[in-house]
PDB file of C-alpha atoms in Angstrom:
ATOM      1  CA  UNK U   1     -18.103 -24.270 -13.471  1.00 57.00           C
ATOM      2  CA  UNK U   2     -17.331 -20.758 -14.668  1.00 71.00           C
ATOM      3  CA  UNK U   3     -20.414 -19.088 -13.170  1.00 78.00           C
ATOM      4  CA  UNK U   4     -19.544 -15.702 -11.614  1.00 82.00           C
ATOM      5  CA  UNK U   5     -20.638 -15.286  -7.995  1.00 84.00           C
ATOM      6  CA  UNK U   6     -21.756 -11.888  -6.812  1.00 86.00           C
ATOM      7  CA  UNK U   7     -21.411 -10.887  -3.157  1.00 85.00           C
ATOM      8  CA  UNK U   8     -18.381 -12.990  -2.147  1.00 85.00           C
ATOM      9  CA  UNK U   9     -15.941 -11.118   0.105  1.00 87.00           C
ATOM     10  CA  UNK U  10     -12.272 -11.281  -0.876  1.00 90.00           C
ATOM     11  CA  UNK U  11      -9.311 -10.132   1.239  1.00 91.00           C
ATOM     12  CA  UNK U  12      -5.831  -9.283  -0.104  1.00 93.00           C
ATOM     13  CA  UNK U  13      -2.719  -9.880   1.985  1.00 90.00           C
ATOM     14  CA  UNK U  14       0.787  -8.830   0.995  1.00 89.00           C
ATOM     15  CA  UNK U  15       4.231 -10.211   1.806  1.00 88.00           C
ATOM     16  CA  UNK U  16       7.783  -9.308   0.875  1.00 85.00           C
ATOM     17  CA  UNK U  17       9.835 -11.868  -1.014  1.00 73.00           C
ATOM     18  CA  UNK U  18      11.592 -12.701   2.294  1.00 78.00           C
ATOM     19  CA  UNK U  19       8.205 -13.679   3.805  1.00 74.00           C
ATOM     20  CA  UNK U  20       7.727 -10.602   5.988  1.00 78.00           C
ATOM     21  CA  UNK U  21       4.092  -9.545   6.184  1.00 78.00           C
ATOM     22  CA  UNK U  22       3.288  -6.031   4.975  1.00 81.00           C
ATOM     23  CA  UNK U  23       0.453  -3.818   6.213  1.00 83.00           C
ATOM     24  CA  UNK U  24      -1.627  -2.883   3.171  1.00 87.00           C
ATOM     25  CA  UNK U  25      -4.942  -1.073   3.452  1.00 89.00           C
ATOM     26  CA  UNK U  26      -8.075  -1.213   1.327  1.00 92.00           C
ATOM     27  CA  UNK U  27      -7.786  -4.999   1.466  1.00 92.00           C
ATOM     28  CA  UNK U  28     -11.435  -6.163   1.391  1.00 92.00           C
ATOM     29  CA  UNK U  29     -13.790  -6.090  -1.593  1.00 93.00           C
ATOM     30  CA  UNK U  30     -16.997  -7.843  -2.589  1.00 90.00           C
ATOM     31  CA  UNK U  31     -17.405  -9.509  -5.961  1.00 90.00           C
ATOM     32  CA  UNK U  32     -19.676  -7.756  -8.451  1.00 92.00           C
ATOM     33  CA  UNK U  33     -22.183  -9.322 -10.860  1.00 92.00           C
ATOM     34  CA  UNK U  34     -19.272 -10.394 -13.097  1.00 93.00           C
ATOM     35  CA  UNK U  35     -17.597 -12.184 -10.182  1.00 89.00           C
ATOM     36  CA  UNK U  36     -14.781  -9.609  -9.957  1.00 92.00           C
ATOM     37  CA  UNK U  37     -13.516  -8.142  -6.686  1.00 93.00           C
ATOM     38  CA  UNK U  38     -12.173  -4.619  -7.286  1.00 95.00           C
ATOM     39  CA  UNK U  39      -9.947  -2.945  -4.691  1.00 95.00           C
ATOM     40  CA  UNK U  40     -10.011   0.800  -5.502  1.00 93.00           C
ATOM     41  CA  UNK U  41      -8.387   1.889  -2.210  1.00 90.00           C
ATOM     42  CA  UNK U  42      -5.690  -0.796  -1.984  1.00 90.00           C
ATOM     43  CA  UNK U  43      -2.293   0.568  -0.899  1.00 87.00           C
ATOM     44  CA  UNK U  44       1.021  -1.032   0.081  1.00 83.00           C
ATOM     45  CA  UNK U  45       3.026   0.594   2.849  1.00 73.00           C
ATOM     46  CA  UNK U  46       6.555  -0.194   1.665  1.00 79.00           C
ATOM     47  CA  UNK U  47       8.501  -0.404  -1.609  1.00 81.00           C
ATOM     48  CA  UNK U  48      10.237  -3.639  -2.565  1.00 85.00           C
ATOM     49  CA  UNK U  49       9.595  -7.038  -4.109  1.00 89.00           C
ATOM     50  CA  UNK U  50       6.206  -8.323  -2.980  1.00 90.00           C
ATOM     51  CA  UNK U  51       3.518 -10.849  -3.783  1.00 90.00           C
ATOM     52  CA  UNK U  52      -0.191 -10.670  -3.057  1.00 92.00           C
ATOM     53  CA  UNK U  53      -2.555 -13.384  -1.919  1.00 92.00           C
ATOM     54  CA  UNK U  54      -6.295 -13.090  -2.502  1.00 92.00           C
ATOM     55  CA  UNK U  55      -8.409 -15.094  -0.039  1.00 89.00           C
ATOM     56  CA  UNK U  56     -12.136 -15.653  -0.182  1.00 86.00           C
ATOM     57  CA  UNK U  57     -13.796 -14.990   3.145  1.00 79.00           C
ATOM     58  CA  UNK U  58     -16.263 -17.724   4.071  1.00 66.00           C
ATOM     59  CA  UNK U  59     -19.703 -16.157   4.302  1.00 62.00           C
ATOM     60  CA  UNK U  60     -21.699 -17.556   7.210  1.00 60.00           C
ATOM     61  CA  UNK U  61     -25.073 -16.264   6.039  1.00 56.00           C
ATOM     62  CA  UNK U  62     -24.915 -17.187   2.344  1.00 59.00           C
ATOM     63  CA  UNK U  63     -26.143 -20.767   1.847  1.00 63.00           C
ATOM     64  CA  UNK U  64     -25.041 -20.722  -1.812  1.00 63.00           C
ATOM     65  CA  UNK U  65     -21.413 -20.234  -0.851  1.00 67.00           C
ATOM     66  CA  UNK U  66     -21.235 -21.549   2.726  1.00 69.00           C
ATOM     67  CA  UNK U  67     -20.956 -25.148   1.515  1.00 71.00           C
ATOM     68  CA  UNK U  68     -17.631 -24.360  -0.192  1.00 73.00           C
ATOM     69  CA  UNK U  69     -14.304 -23.915   1.593  1.00 73.00           C
ATOM     70  CA  UNK U  70     -12.397 -20.649   1.430  1.00 76.00           C
ATOM     71  CA  UNK U  71      -9.904 -20.471  -1.403  1.00 82.00           C
ATOM     72  CA  UNK U  72      -6.859 -18.387  -2.287  1.00 86.00           C
ATOM     73  CA  UNK U  73      -4.544 -17.518  -5.143  1.00 89.00           C
ATOM     74  CA  UNK U  74      -1.015 -16.044  -5.013  1.00 90.00           C
ATOM     75  CA  UNK U  75       0.447 -13.563  -7.494  1.00 91.00           C
ATOM     76  CA  UNK U  76       3.917 -13.739  -8.919  1.00 90.00           C
ATOM     77  CA  UNK U  77       6.496 -11.423  -7.353  1.00 89.00           C
ATOM     78  CA  UNK U  78       6.550  -7.834  -8.565  1.00 88.00           C
ATOM     79  CA  UNK U  79       8.349  -4.627  -7.596  1.00 89.00           C
ATOM     80  CA  UNK U  80       6.728  -1.689  -5.776  1.00 84.00           C
ATOM     81  CA  UNK U  81       8.845   1.417  -6.391  1.00 82.00           C
ATOM     82  CA  UNK U  82       6.906   3.939  -4.321  1.00 70.00           C
ATOM     83  CA  UNK U  83       4.469   3.280  -1.533  1.00 59.00           C
ATOM     84  CA  UNK U  84       2.750   4.714   1.477  1.00 59.00           C
ATOM     85  CA  UNK U  85      -0.349   4.430   3.576  1.00 57.00           C
ATOM     86  CA  UNK U  86      -1.392   8.036   3.194  1.00 59.00           C
ATOM     87  CA  UNK U  87      -4.901   8.376   4.564  1.00 55.00           C
ATOM     88  CA  UNK U  88      -5.500   4.701   5.303  1.00 65.00           C
ATOM     89  CA  UNK U  89      -8.552   4.364   7.495  1.00 57.00           C
ATOM     90  CA  UNK U  90      -8.825   0.593   7.536  1.00 53.00           C
TER      91      UNK U  90
END
């Protein structure tokens, strides 16, 4: 219905165009009051053609959201020209 939800956890996964899973870091964020999940520490460990998938993480303790199934959305392919997991702690 277009109402932004604050406090929903979102996880990003990454895959190469051949389907191989990549190992990004900084992959979890929580939606803000505008309903946006911002990933300030997101990094991809390898250059190449990739796509990202954003998945909502079903909250167990939030009755407002628990009644809804997890959802996801996939980006179009794009090219990473330089990459590295320098300092990833996740």
